[in-house]
Coordinates of C-alpha atoms and ligand atoms in Angstrom, one line a residue:
M230 CA -148.7 18.7 -46.2
N231 CA -149.0 22.4 -45.6
E232 CA -147.8 25.0 -48.1
V233 CA -144.5 25.8 -46.5
S234 CA -143.2 22.3 -46.3
H235 CA -144.5 21.6 -49.8
S236 CA -142.6 24.5 -51.3
R237 CA -139.5 23.6 -49.3
R238 CA -139.6 20.0 -50.6
R239 CA -140.0 21.3 -54.2
F240 CA -136.9 23.6 -53.7
L241 CA -134.9 20.8 -52.2
Q242 CA -135.7 18.5 -55.2
I243 CA -134.7 21.2 -57.6
A244 CA -131.5 22.1 -55.7
G245 CA -130.4 18.5 -55.3
A246 CA -130.4 19.1 -51.6
S247 CA -130.1 15.6 -50.3
A248 CA -126.5 15.4 -51.7
L249 CA -125.7 18.7 -50.1
S250 CA -127.2 17.8 -46.8
A251 CA -125.3 14.5 -46.8
G252 CA -122.2 16.8 -47.3
L253 CA -123.3 18.8 -44.3
L254 CA -123.7 15.7 -42.2
A255 CA -120.2 14.5 -43.1
S256 CA -118.9 18.0 -42.1
I257 CA -120.7 17.7 -38.8
N258 CA -119.2 14.3 -38.2
D259 CA -115.7 15.7 -38.9
V260 CA -116.2 18.4 -36.3
R261 CA -117.6 15.9 -33.9
A262 CA -114.6 13.6 -34.4
L263 CA -112.2 16.4 -33.6
V264 CA -114.2 17.4 -30.5
D265 CA -114.0 13.8 -29.3
E266 CA -110.3 13.8 -29.6
Q267 CA -109.9 17.1 -27.9
A268 CA -112.3 16.2 -25.2
S269 CA -110.6 13.0 -24.3
A270 CA -107.3 14.9 -24.2
A271 CA -108.8 17.5 -21.8
A272 CA -110.3 14.7 -19.7
R273 CA -106.7 13.3 -19.1
L274 CA -105.7 16.6 -17.5
D275 CA -105.8 17.1 -13.7
F276 CA -108.7 19.4 -12.8
D277 CA -106.1 21.9 -11.5
Q278 CA -104.7 22.2 -15.0
L279 CA -108.1 22.3 -16.8
A280 CA -108.4 26.1 -16.9
S281 CA -106.1 26.0 -19.9
A282 CA -109.0 24.5 -21.9
Y283 CA -111.0 27.8 -21.5
S284 CA -110.6 31.4 -22.5
L285 CA -111.1 33.2 -19.3
A286 CA -109.0 36.3 -18.9
D287 CA -105.7 35.6 -17.1
N288 CA -106.3 38.1 -14.3
L289 CA -109.7 36.7 -13.4
S290 CA -110.7 34.3 -10.7
Y291 CA -114.1 33.2 -12.0
L292 CA -116.2 31.7 -9.2
N293 CA -119.6 32.5 -10.5
H294 CA -120.6 29.6 -12.7
A295 CA -124.0 29.5 -11.1
S296 CA -124.8 32.9 -12.8
I297 CA -123.4 32.0 -16.2
G298 CA -120.9 29.4 -17.4
T299 CA -117.9 29.7 -19.6
I300 CA -117.5 27.6 -22.7
P301 CA -114.4 25.5 -23.2
R302 CA -112.4 26.4 -26.3
L303 CA -113.2 23.2 -28.1
V304 CA -116.9 23.9 -27.9
Q305 CA -116.4 27.5 -29.1
S306 CA -114.4 26.2 -32.0
A307 CA -117.0 23.6 -33.0
H308 CA -119.7 26.3 -32.8
G309 CA -117.7 28.5 -35.1
D310 CA -117.3 25.6 -37.6
Y311 CA -121.1 24.9 -37.6
L312 CA -121.8 28.6 -38.1
R313 CA -119.4 28.8 -41.1
L314 CA -121.2 25.8 -42.7
C315 CA -124.6 27.3 -42.1
E316 CA -123.5 30.7 -43.6
S317 CA -122.2 29.0 -46.7
N318 CA -125.9 28.4 -47.7
P319 CA -128.2 29.6 -45.0
W320 CA -131.5 28.7 -46.6
L321 CA -130.4 25.1 -47.3
Y322 CA -128.7 24.7 -44.0
V323 CA -131.6 25.8 -42.0
W324 CA -134.4 24.1 -43.9
G325 CA -132.5 21.4 -45.9
G326 CA -132.8 18.7 -43.3
G327 CA -129.0 18.4 -43.0
W328 CA -129.1 19.0 -39.3
D329 CA -131.7 16.4 -38.6
A330 CA -129.2 13.7 -37.6
G331 CA -127.3 16.3 -35.6
V332 CA -130.4 17.3 -33.7
Q333 CA -131.1 13.7 -33.0
A334 CA -127.6 13.4 -31.5
V335 CA -128.2 16.4 -29.3
R336 CA -131.5 15.0 -28.1
A337 CA -129.9 11.6 -27.4
A338 CA -127.0 13.2 -25.5
C339 CA -129.5 15.3 -23.4
A340 CA -131.5 12.2 -22.6
Q341 CA -128.4 10.5 -21.4
A342 CA -127.4 13.4 -19.2
L343 CA -130.9 13.8 -17.8
G344 CA -131.6 10.1 -17.3
C345 CA -134.7 9.8 -19.5
D346 CA -135.9 8.6 -22.9
A347 CA -134.9 10.8 -25.9
S348 CA -138.5 11.0 -26.9
H349 CA -139.3 13.0 -23.7
V350 CA -136.7 15.7 -24.3
A351 CA -137.8 19.1 -25.4
L352 CA -135.1 21.6 -26.6
S353 CA -135.7 25.1 -25.3
H354 CA -133.9 28.4 -24.7
N355 CA -133.7 28.2 -20.9
T356 CA -135.5 27.3 -17.7
T357 CA -137.5 30.5 -17.6
E358 CA -139.0 29.7 -20.9
T359 CA -140.3 26.3 -19.9
F360 CA -141.8 27.6 -16.7
S361 CA -143.5 30.4 -18.6
M362 CA -145.0 27.8 -20.9
L363 CA -146.2 25.8 -17.9
A364 CA -147.7 28.8 -16.1
Q365 CA -149.5 29.9 -19.3
G366 CA -150.5 26.5 -20.7
L367 CA -151.5 24.4 -17.7
P368 CA -155.3 24.3 -17.3
M369 CA -155.9 25.7 -13.7
Q370 CA -159.1 26.5 -11.9
A371 CA -160.1 29.1 -9.3
G372 CA -159.1 27.6 -6.0
D373 CA -156.2 25.6 -7.3
E374 CA -152.9 26.5 -5.6
V375 CA -149.3 26.6 -6.9
L376 CA -146.8 26.2 -4.0
F377 CA -143.1 26.9 -3.8
S378 CA -140.6 28.0 -1.1
N379 CA -138.6 31.1 -0.6
L380 CA -135.7 29.3 -2.3
N381 CA -137.5 29.1 -5.6
H382 CA -135.9 31.3 -8.3
D383 CA -137.8 34.2 -9.9
G384 CA -137.4 32.4 -13.3
A385 CA -139.7 29.6 -11.9
S386 CA -141.9 31.9 -9.7
I387 CA -142.8 35.1 -11.5
C388 CA -144.6 33.4 -14.3
W389 CA -147.0 31.7 -11.8
E390 CA -147.5 35.0 -9.9
Q391 CA -148.3 36.9 -13.1
Q392 CA -150.7 34.3 -14.5
S393 CA -152.5 33.7 -11.2
S394 CA -154.1 37.1 -11.1
R395 CA -155.2 36.7 -14.7
R396 CA -156.5 33.2 -14.4
G397 CA -157.8 33.1 -10.8
Y398 CA -155.6 30.5 -9.2
T399 CA -153.5 31.2 -6.1
V400 CA -149.8 31.1 -5.5
R401 CA -148.4 30.5 -2.0
K402 CA -144.8 30.9 -0.9
F403 CA -143.7 29.1 2.2
E404 CA -140.5 29.9 4.2
I405 CA -137.5 27.7 4.7
P406 CA -135.8 29.8 7.4
L407 CA -132.4 30.8 6.1
A408 CA -130.9 30.6 9.6
D409 CA -131.8 26.9 9.7
I410 CA -130.2 25.9 6.4
P411 CA -126.8 24.8 7.7
G412 CA -128.3 22.3 10.1
L413 CA -131.0 20.8 7.9
S414 CA -131.2 17.1 7.2
E415 CA -132.9 15.4 4.3
D416 CA -135.8 14.5 6.5
D417 CA -136.2 18.1 7.5
V418 CA -136.4 19.3 3.9
V419 CA -139.0 16.6 3.1
A420 CA -141.0 17.6 6.3
L421 CA -140.9 21.3 5.5
H422 CA -142.4 20.6 2.0
A423 CA -144.9 18.0 3.3
D424 CA -146.2 20.4 6.0
A425 CA -146.6 23.2 3.5
I426 CA -148.7 21.2 1.1
A427 CA -152.4 22.0 1.5
D428 CA -155.5 20.2 0.3
N429 CA -155.8 22.5 -2.7
T430 CA -152.1 22.4 -3.7
R431 CA -152.3 21.3 -7.3
V432 CA -148.8 22.2 -8.4
L433 CA -145.5 22.0 -6.4
V434 CA -142.4 23.7 -7.8
F435 CA -139.0 23.5 -6.4
P436 CA -135.4 24.0 -7.5
H437 CA -133.3 20.8 -7.5
V438 CA -130.4 23.1 -6.3
D439 CA -131.4 26.6 -5.4
N440 CA -129.3 29.6 -6.5
M441 CA -128.8 31.3 -3.1
V442 CA -127.5 28.6 -0.6
G443 CA -127.2 25.6 -2.9
L444 CA -129.6 23.3 -1.1
R445 CA -129.7 20.1 -3.1
H446 CA -133.3 19.1 -2.6
P447 CA -134.0 15.4 -2.3
L448 CA -135.7 15.1 -5.7
H449 CA -137.1 11.5 -5.6
R450 CA -138.4 11.8 -2.0
L451 CA -140.0 15.2 -2.6
V452 CA -141.8 14.0 -5.7
Q453 CA -143.1 10.9 -3.8
T454 CA -144.2 13.0 -0.8
A455 CA -146.0 15.4 -3.1
R456 CA -147.8 12.6 -4.9
A457 CA -148.8 10.9 -1.6
K458 CA -150.3 14.2 -0.5
G459 CA -152.4 14.5 -3.7
V460 CA -150.3 17.0 -5.7
E461 CA -151.1 16.6 -9.3
F462 CA -148.1 18.3 -10.9
V463 CA -144.5 18.5 -9.7
F464 CA -142.3 20.8 -11.8
V465 CA -138.6 21.0 -10.9
D466 CA -136.1 23.7 -11.8
G467 CA -132.9 22.1 -12.8
A468 CA -131.1 25.3 -13.9
Q469 CA -128.2 24.6 -11.5
T470 CA -127.9 20.9 -11.9
L471 CA -127.4 19.8 -15.6
G472 CA -123.7 19.4 -16.0
M473 CA -123.1 19.6 -12.2
L474 CA -124.8 16.5 -10.9
P475 CA -125.5 13.0 -12.2
L476 CA -129.3 13.0 -12.9
Q477 CA -132.0 10.3 -13.1
V478 CA -135.0 12.5 -13.7
A479 CA -137.5 10.0 -15.3
S480 CA -137.3 7.6 -12.4
S481 CA -138.0 10.4 -9.9
G482 CA -141.6 10.6 -11.2
V483 CA -141.4 14.4 -11.8
D484 CA -143.7 15.9 -14.5
V485 CA -141.2 18.4 -15.9
Y486 CA -137.5 18.9 -15.1
A487 CA -136.4 22.2 -16.8
C488 CA -132.7 23.1 -17.3
S489 CA -130.5 25.8 -18.7
A490 CA -127.5 24.6 -20.7
H491 CA -125.4 27.8 -20.3
K492 CA -124.4 27.3 -16.7
W493 CA -122.8 24.0 -15.7
L494 CA -123.1 22.3 -19.1
Q495 CA -121.0 25.0 -20.6
A496 CA -123.0 25.1 -23.9
P497 CA -123.5 28.3 -25.9
K498 CA -125.7 30.9 -24.2
G499 CA -129.4 30.8 -24.8
L500 CA -129.9 27.0 -24.9
G501 CA -132.0 24.9 -22.5
V502 CA -133.5 21.5 -22.3
S503 CA -136.4 20.0 -20.4
Y504 CA -137.6 16.5 -19.6
I505 CA -141.4 16.5 -20.1
H506 CA -143.6 13.6 -19.1
P507 CA -145.6 12.5 -22.1
R508 CA -148.9 12.8 -20.2
L509 CA -148.5 16.6 -20.5
I510 CA -148.8 16.5 -24.3
E511 CA -152.6 16.2 -23.9
I512 CA -152.8 18.6 -20.9
V513 CA -150.5 21.6 -21.5
Q514 CA -151.1 24.1 -24.3
P515 CA -147.7 24.9 -26.0
M516 CA -146.5 28.5 -25.8
W517 CA -145.5 28.9 -29.4
M518 CA -148.2 28.7 -32.1
T519 CA -146.4 27.3 -35.2
W520 CA -147.2 25.1 -38.2
G521 CA -144.6 22.7 -36.7
Q522 CA -147.0 21.8 -33.9
Q523 CA -149.1 19.8 -36.4
R524 CA -146.1 18.0 -37.5
W525 CA -145.1 17.1 -33.9
Q526 CA -148.6 16.2 -32.7
G527 CA -148.4 13.5 -30.1
S528 CA -144.8 14.2 -29.2
V529 CA -143.2 16.5 -26.6
R530 CA -141.6 18.3 -29.6
I531 CA -144.8 20.4 -29.7
F532 CA -143.3 22.2 -26.7
E533 CA -140.0 23.1 -28.5
D534 CA -141.1 24.2 -32.0
Y535 CA -140.8 27.9 -32.2
G536 CA -140.1 28.4 -35.9
T537 CA -136.7 29.1 -37.3
R538 CA -134.0 27.7 -35.0
N539 CA -130.3 28.6 -34.5
F540 CA -128.9 25.2 -35.5
P541 CA -125.2 26.0 -35.3
E542 CA -125.6 26.9 -31.6
L543 CA -127.8 23.8 -31.0
M544 CA -125.2 21.5 -32.7
A545 CA -122.5 22.8 -30.3
M546 CA -124.7 21.6 -27.4
A547 CA -123.9 18.0 -28.3
D548 CA -120.2 18.9 -28.2
A549 CA -120.6 20.5 -24.7
L550 CA -122.4 17.3 -23.6
Q551 CA -119.7 15.1 -25.0
Y552 CA -117.0 17.2 -23.3
Q553 CA -118.8 17.0 -19.9
Y554 CA -119.4 13.2 -20.5
Q555 CA -115.7 12.7 -21.0
L556 CA -114.8 14.6 -17.9
G557 CA -117.0 12.0 -16.1
A558 CA -120.1 12.7 -14.0
G559 CA -118.8 10.9 -10.9
R560 CA -115.3 12.4 -11.1
K561 CA -116.8 15.9 -11.4
L562 CA -119.1 15.4 -8.4
D563 CA -116.2 14.2 -6.3
R564 CA -114.3 17.4 -7.3
Y565 CA -117.2 19.6 -6.5
L566 CA -117.8 18.1 -3.1
H567 CA -114.0 18.3 -2.4
L568 CA -113.9 22.0 -3.2
R569 CA -117.0 22.6 -1.1
K570 CA -115.6 20.7 1.9
Q571 CA -112.4 22.7 1.7
A572 CA -114.3 26.0 1.5
M573 CA -116.4 25.0 4.5
A574 CA -113.2 24.2 6.6
M575 CA -111.7 27.6 5.6
V576 CA -114.9 29.5 6.6
D577 CA -115.1 27.6 9.9
A578 CA -111.5 28.6 10.7
D579 CA -112.3 32.3 10.2
S580 CA -114.4 34.1 12.8
A581 CA -115.2 36.9 10.3
L582 CA -117.0 34.4 8.0
A583 CA -120.0 32.2 8.5
W584 CA -121.1 29.1 6.5
R585 CA -124.7 29.7 5.4
S586 CA -125.3 26.6 3.2
P587 CA -126.2 23.0 4.2
R588 CA -123.5 21.3 6.1
S589 CA -124.6 17.9 5.0
E590 CA -122.7 16.7 2.0
Q591 CA -125.8 14.9 0.7
L592 CA -127.7 18.3 0.6
G593 CA -124.7 20.3 -0.8
A594 CA -123.7 21.4 -4.2
S595 CA -120.9 23.4 -5.9
L596 CA -122.8 26.5 -4.9
F597 CA -122.5 27.9 -1.4
A598 CA -123.1 31.0 0.6
I599 CA -120.4 32.6 2.7
G600 CA -121.8 35.0 5.2
L601 CA -119.8 38.1 6.2
R602 CA -120.0 39.0 9.9
N603 CA -118.6 42.5 9.4
G604 CA -118.6 43.8 5.8
Q605 CA -121.5 44.3 3.4
A606 CA -121.9 41.6 0.8
E607 CA -122.5 43.9 -2.2
A608 CA -119.7 46.3 -1.4
T609 CA -117.3 43.4 -0.7
A610 CA -118.2 41.6 -4.0
Q611 CA -117.6 44.9 -5.9
R612 CA -114.2 45.4 -4.2
L613 CA -113.2 41.8 -4.9
Y614 CA -113.9 42.2 -8.6
Q615 CA -112.6 45.7 -9.1
Q616 CA -109.4 45.3 -7.1
H617 CA -108.6 41.6 -7.4
G618 CA -110.5 40.2 -10.4
V619 CA -112.5 37.8 -8.2
V620 CA -116.0 37.2 -9.5
V621 CA -118.6 36.1 -7.0
R622 CA -122.3 37.0 -6.6
P623 CA -123.4 38.9 -3.5
F624 CA -126.7 38.3 -1.7
A625 CA -127.9 41.1 0.5
T626 CA -131.0 39.2 1.5
P627 CA -131.7 39.6 5.2
G628 CA -130.3 36.7 7.1
L629 CA -127.7 36.0 4.3
N630 CA -125.4 39.0 3.7
S631 CA -123.4 36.5 1.8
L632 CA -121.0 36.0 -1.1
R633 CA -122.3 33.1 -3.2
V634 CA -119.4 31.1 -4.5
S635 CA -119.9 28.6 -7.3
P636 CA -116.6 27.0 -8.5
N637 CA -116.3 24.8 -11.6
V638 CA -114.1 21.7 -11.6
F639 CA -111.1 23.8 -12.9
N640 CA -111.2 26.2 -10.0
T641 CA -108.7 25.4 -7.3
T642 CA -108.3 25.3 -3.5
R643 CA -105.8 28.1 -3.9
E644 CA -108.4 30.4 -5.5
L645 CA -110.8 29.6 -2.6
R646 CA -108.1 30.4 -0.1
R647 CA -107.3 33.7 -1.8
L648 CA -111.0 34.6 -1.9
M649 CA -111.5 34.0 1.8
H650 CA -108.4 36.0 2.6
L651 CA -109.4 39.0 0.4
A652 CA -113.1 38.9 1.5
V653 CA -112.1 39.9 5.1
N654 CA -109.0 42.0 4.4
Ligands
PLP994 C1 -132.2 28.1 -9.8 C2 -132.4 29.0 -11.1 N1 -133.5 28.8 -11.8 C3 -133.7 29.5 -12.9 C4 -132.8 30.4 -13.4 C5 -133.1 31.2 -14.6 O1 -132.2 30.7 -15.6 P1 -132.4 31.1 -17.2 O2 -132.3 32.6 -17.2 O3 -131.3 30.4 -17.9 O4 -133.8 30.7 -17.5 C6 -131.6 30.6 -12.7 C7 -130.6 31.6 -13.1 O5 -129.6 31.9 -12.5 C8 -131.4 29.8 -11.5 O6 -130.3 30.0 -10.8

């Protein structure tokens, strides 16, 4: 036992900590019970009524959940309760072991949402962090290639680009022509990736759903294709999927599936989670160098231990997961696809707008790009926000000139209709 954990144990014996941590666990369970009750009440509401469960400003039409999510009030309140408990005796409530059962519950709920075993879940801060760890800690050799497309997000790209010049491997970006996106089929997406893979491609990275046009990449088929072509590591960016789509990541055969919990899961900001295949424990060097890594040797928890953790925030992630679970993964997906279909019909009916996202429902998500044939995307988004309280993200990228719209289940057809009208008037 190292010195830190020895002196902690001594203190806990002296302070009679086990009784106190049992009290903490009881308090966590009280908060959880209340969340359960409130979440099941919220799940009985029509999605059109569900905005009442959040604290967005009245004059706002928030259609930018892909940039950052908003937390339902019941999760905010649970978070506050955990914070108050923690602050009543911070030393004890960070190091006293009282959160252990709570952390286990978070891990189990994450595993359920990801579709994997709880022992393969690493709790992180966000997607960017996990990709930084991979780019720094994966042994690579001169001549090895990391491959991704133009749809890959900076958070899963820049780390490879920066490390490649230091460590001598190469990074190649291939193009998925933006103009072709609306007409793509699943076979096309697979073929584009297969054609881009070269003999020296050792790592393939792709977003499950990208952040510009919302192409839902066929996860299982892409992993199989990459393996068949000799790619050793497949790392997937799930920043836009956890909480939006039902997931089965373990059976896809992916090596790492990295997510942020502050978008569609509506957990407190600065929380993430990754599925990590256990074979990586022996291969990847963890980013954080802590005494905890000895403790977690042989487990994917070596990738999550960064020293003192914000437990109240982490506890609230289980409540966010519980709330989303109660809303129902299938029911949410139906709603997302319904809103998307309606938006596509509105765009098709307006000659000043252009649908820039996949038309195929199978390749679509609750994130789509609406091209402006006349106005400028950035100026239009600014006007929509300043004059009408509508929040969307502009993309001035050549070939897009689009407003990216990312509704949550509680956004309504009415809001979409208003957006389309205001965007061109
Ligand atoms: C597809 C995608 N990947 C990665 C990220 C980075 O997310 P984070 O800052 O939570 O790491 C984002 C953020 O918008 C994203 O959309």
